[in-house]
Amino acid sequence: MKVKVVVVLHKEKEEGLGKHGAMVAANAPLSLRGFLAAHLLIPQLEQYAPFDALYCSRLARTAAMASIFALRFHVDFKSLRELGQHASKDGDEVFYYPGCEGENYRYWQKNVVGLFQGHLAVLAKAGCGTVLIVTHRPIVAGLLCHLKG
């Protein structure tokens, strides 16, 4: 069985959190506009439902969206480190989550490709049909390049 992968980028996040330090700024939550925009995606996502699995990064903005989709589509979600961009641009400054300062686009993209090279095969064997993923732009780029070959 082939696994269909539906990927959603997180919506607008809170800005101006740099004054609270890297741990807070790197893990910025969705803004209210982002939260509302996530709800507006539901009608578009309904065409791909039902979802057999829902994954997001460990960051607050993707987890909030995964929660919205989990409630609507009656599926639990799991956060995966490999789907994370453990940094956030706030204004002109990039804040890295403590311990993740050496990460970059190449690292994030390599992580997601490594995850899905084995993970999609396991999901297919388990009879999983459609997977919904909520993540970040660089992760999506790496995942799309991998899936397109």
GROMACS .gro file of N, CA, C and O in nm, residues 11-65:
model
  220
   11LYS      N    1   0.131   2.819   1.051
   11LYS     CA    2   0.086   2.954   1.019
   11LYS      C    3   0.159   3.055   1.107
   11LYS      O    4   0.249   3.022   1.182
   12GLU      N    5   0.117   3.181   1.097
   12GLU     CA    6   0.186   3.293   1.162
   12GLU      C    7   0.209   3.267   1.311
   12GLU      O    8   0.120   3.221   1.382
   13LYS      N    9   0.330   3.300   1.355
   13LYS     CA   10   0.367   3.281   1.495
   13LYS      C   11   0.377   3.416   1.565
   13LYS      O   12   0.381   3.520   1.499
   14GLU      N   13   0.383   3.412   1.695
   14GLU     CA   14   0.403   3.533   1.775
   14GLU      C   15   0.541   3.591   1.745
   14GLU      O   16   0.637   3.517   1.726
   15GLU      N   17   0.549   3.719   1.742
   15GLU     CA   18   0.676   3.789   1.721
   15GLU      C   19   0.710   3.872   1.844
   15GLU      O   20   0.625   3.893   1.931
   16GLY      N   21   0.832   3.920   1.851
   16GLY     CA   22   0.873   4.007   1.961
   16GLY      C   23   0.902   3.933   2.090
   16GLY      O   24   0.896   3.992   2.198
   17LEU      N   25   0.937   3.805   2.080
   17LEU     CA   26   0.963   3.727   2.200
   17LEU      C   27   1.112   3.720   2.235
   17LEU      O   28   1.149   3.660   2.335
   18GLY      N   29   1.196   3.779   2.153
   18GLY     CA   30   1.340   3.774   2.176
   18GLY      C   31   1.381   3.828   2.311
   18GLY      O   32   1.477   3.780   2.371
   19LYS      N   33   1.308   3.924   2.362
   19LYS     CA   34   1.341   3.983   2.493
   19LYS      C   35   1.325   3.883   2.608
   19LYS      O   36   1.375   3.905   2.717
   20HIS      N   37   1.258   3.773   2.579
   20HIS     CA   38   1.237   3.669   2.681
   20HIS      C   39   1.341   3.558   2.676
   20HIS      O   40   1.333   3.462   2.752
   21GLY      N   41   1.437   3.570   2.585
   21GLY     CA   42   1.544   3.471   2.574
   21GLY      C   43   1.520   3.369   2.464
   21GLY      O   44   1.409   3.356   2.411
   22ALA      N   45   1.627   3.297   2.432
   22ALA     CA   46   1.625   3.203   2.319
   22ALA      C   47   1.525   3.089   2.338
   22ALA      O   48   1.460   3.047   2.243
   23MET      N   49   1.510   3.039   2.460
   23MET     CA   50   1.420   2.926   2.482
   23MET      C   51   1.276   2.962   2.447
   23MET      O   52   1.204   2.883   2.386
   24VAL      N   53   1.236   3.083   2.478
   24VAL     CA   54   1.101   3.128   2.447
   24VAL      C   55   1.090   3.170   2.301
   24VAL      O   56   0.997   3.129   2.231
   25ALA      N   57   1.185   3.250   2.254
   25ALA     CA   58   1.178   3.302   2.117
   25ALA      C   59   1.187   3.191   2.012
   25ALA      O   60   1.119   3.197   1.909
   26ALA      N   61   1.268   3.089   2.035
   26ALA     CA   62   1.282   2.980   1.938
   26ALA      C   63   1.158   2.893   1.931
   26ALA      O   64   1.131   2.829   1.830
   27ASN      N   65   1.080   2.892   2.037
   27ASN     CA   66   0.961   2.807   2.044
   27ASN      C   67   0.835   2.894   2.045
   27ASN      O   68   0.741   2.870   2.120
   28ALA      N   69   0.833   2.995   1.961
   28ALA     CA   70   0.721   3.089   1.956
   28ALA      C   71   0.591   3.016   1.921
   28ALA      O   72   0.588   2.934   1.830
   29PRO      N   73   0.483   3.047   1.992
   29PRO     CA   74   0.355   2.984   1.962
   29PRO      C   75   0.288   3.051   1.842
   29PRO      O   76   0.334   3.155   1.794
   30LEU      N   77   0.179   2.993   1.797
   30LEU     CA   78   0.098   3.056   1.694
   30LEU      C   79   0.045   3.189   1.748
   30LEU      O   80   0.010   3.201   1.865
   31SER      N   81   0.035   3.286   1.658
   31SER     CA   82  -0.037   3.409   1.694
   31SER      C   83  -0.186   3.380   1.684
   31SER      O   84  -0.226   3.273   1.632
   32LEU      N   85  -0.269   3.471   1.727
   32LEU     CA   86  -0.412   3.453   1.713
   32LEU      C   87  -0.449   3.442   1.566
   32LEU      O   88  -0.530   3.357   1.526
   33ARG      N   89  -0.386   3.525   1.483
   33ARG     CA   90  -0.412   3.516   1.337
   33ARG      C   91  -0.372   3.380   1.282
   33ARG      O   92  -0.440   3.322   1.199
   34GLY      N   93  -0.260   3.328   1.331
   34GLY     CA   94  -0.215   3.196   1.288
   34GLY      C   95  -0.311   3.086   1.332
   34GLY      O   96  -0.339   2.992   1.258
   35PHE      N   97  -0.361   3.099   1.453
   35PHE     CA   98  -0.457   3.003   1.507
   35PHE      C   99  -0.584   3.001   1.422
   35PHE      O  100  -0.635   2.895   1.385
   36LEU      N  101  -0.634   3.119   1.390
   36LEU     CA  102  -0.754   3.129   1.306
   36LEU      C  103  -0.727   3.078   1.165
   36LEU      O  104  -0.811   3.010   1.105
   37ALA      N  105  -0.610   3.109   1.110
   37ALA     CA  106  -0.573   3.062   0.976
   37ALA      C  107  -0.565   2.910   0.972
   37ALA      O  108  -0.603   2.848   0.871
   38ALA      N  109  -0.519   2.849   1.079
   38ALA     CA  110  -0.514   2.702   1.085
   38ALA      C  111  -0.654   2.644   1.075
   38ALA      O  112  -0.676   2.544   1.005
   39HIS      N  113  -0.749   2.705   1.143
   39HIS     CA  114  -0.888   2.658   1.135
   39HIS      C  115  -0.943   2.671   0.992
   39HIS      O  116  -1.023   2.588   0.949
   40LEU      N  117  -0.900   2.773   0.922
   40LEU     CA  118  -0.948   2.794   0.784
   40LEU      C  119  -0.896   2.689   0.687
   40LEU      O  120  -0.949   2.674   0.577
   41LEU      N  121  -0.794   2.614   0.727
   41LEU     CA  122  -0.740   2.507   0.642
   41LEU      C  123  -0.826   2.381   0.646
   41LEU      O  124  -0.816   2.295   0.558
   42ILE      N  125  -0.909   2.368   0.747
   42ILE     CA  126  -0.986   2.245   0.767
   42ILE      C  127  -1.068   2.205   0.643
   42ILE      O  128  -1.061   2.090   0.601
   43PRO      N  129  -1.144   2.297   0.582
   43PRO     CA  130  -1.220   2.255   0.463
   43PRO      C  131  -1.131   2.200   0.351
   43PRO      O  132  -1.169   2.105   0.283
   44GLN      N  133  -1.012   2.257   0.333
   44GLN     CA  134  -0.921   2.207   0.230
   44GLN      C  135  -0.867   2.069   0.266
   44GLN      O  136  -0.850   1.983   0.180
   45LEU      N  137  -0.841   2.047   0.394
   45LEU     CA  138  -0.785   1.918   0.438
   45LEU      C  139  -0.889   1.807   0.436
   45LEU      O  140  -0.854   1.690   0.425
   46GLU      N  141  -1.016   1.843   0.446
   46GLU     CA  142  -1.122   1.741   0.448
   46GLU      C  143  -1.120   1.652   0.325
   46GLU      O  144  -1.158   1.535   0.331
   47GLN      N  145  -1.073   1.704   0.211
   47GLN     CA  146  -1.069   1.624   0.089
   47GLN      C  147  -0.970   1.508   0.099
   47GLN      O  148  -0.979   1.413   0.022
   48TYR      N  149  -0.875   1.515   0.193
   48TYR     CA  150  -0.774   1.410   0.209
   48TYR      C  151  -0.807   1.314   0.325
   48TYR      O  152  -0.741   1.214   0.341
   49ALA      N  153  -0.904   1.351   0.406
   49ALA     CA  154  -0.941   1.269   0.522
   49ALA      C  155  -1.007   1.140   0.476
   49ALA      O  156  -1.059   1.134   0.364
   50PRO      N  157  -1.004   1.036   0.557
   50PRO     CA  158  -0.953   1.034   0.694
   50PRO      C  159  -0.801   1.022   0.698
   50PRO      O  160  -0.738   0.973   0.604
   51PHE      N  161  -0.744   1.067   0.809
   51PHE     CA  162  -0.600   1.057   0.830
   51PHE      C  163  -0.572   0.941   0.924
   51PHE      O  164  -0.638   0.925   1.027
   52ASP      N  165  -0.475   0.861   0.887
   52ASP     CA  166  -0.435   0.747   0.970
   52ASP      C  167  -0.330   0.784   1.072
   52ASP      O  168  -0.312   0.714   1.172
   53ALA      N  169  -0.259   0.893   1.047
   53ALA     CA  170  -0.155   0.939   1.139
   53ALA      C  171  -0.139   1.089   1.123
   53ALA      O  172  -0.162   1.144   1.015
   54LEU      N  173  -0.099   1.155   1.231
   54LEU     CA  174  -0.077   1.299   1.232
   54LEU      C  175   0.052   1.325   1.309
   54LEU      O  176   0.066   1.282   1.424
   55TYR      N  177   0.146   1.393   1.243
   55TYR     CA  178   0.276   1.422   1.304
   55TYR      C  179   0.304   1.572   1.297
   55TYR      O  180   0.261   1.640   1.205
   56CYS      N  181   0.381   1.620   1.393
   56CYS     CA  182   0.426   1.759   1.394
   56CYS      C  183   0.564   1.765   1.457
   56CYS      O  184   0.612   1.666   1.512
   57SER      N  185   0.625   1.882   1.450
   57SER     CA  186   0.751   1.900   1.521
   57SER      C  187   0.721   1.919   1.669
   57SER      O  188   0.605   1.925   1.710
   58ARG      N  189   0.824   1.932   1.748
   58ARG     CA  190   0.805   1.951   1.893
   58ARG      C  191   0.778   2.097   1.928
   58ARG      O  192   0.756   2.128   2.044
   59LEU      N  193   0.780   2.185   1.830
   59LEU     CA  194   0.763   2.327   1.860
   59LEU      C  195   0.616   2.363   1.877
   59LEU      O  196   0.528   2.304   1.815
   60ALA      N  197   0.593   2.464   1.960
   60ALA     CA  198   0.457   2.502   2.001
   60ALA      C  199   0.368   2.536   1.882
   60ALA      O  200   0.250   2.499   1.880
   61ARG      N  201   0.422   2.604   1.782
   61ARG     CA  202   0.337   2.648   1.671
   61ARG      C  203   0.284   2.531   1.588
   61ARG      O  204   0.171   2.535   1.540
   62THR      N  205   0.363   2.426   1.571
   62THR     CA  206   0.312   2.311   1.495
   62THR      C  207   0.224   2.223   1.582
   62THR      O  208   0.127   2.166   1.534
   63ALA      N  209   0.257   2.213   1.710
   63ALA     CA  210   0.176   2.132   1.800
   63ALA      C  211   0.036   2.193   1.816
   63ALA      O  212  -0.063   2.120   1.824
   64ALA      N  213   0.027   2.325   1.817
   64ALA     CA  214  -0.105   2.390   1.827
   64ALA      C  215  -0.189   2.357   1.704
   64ALA      O  216  -0.309   2.327   1.716
   65MET      N  217  -0.128   2.360   1.588
   65MET     CA  218  -0.203   2.326   1.466
   65MET      C  219  -0.240   2.179   1.464
   65MET      O  220  -0.352   2.142   1.425
   0.00000   0.00000   0.00000
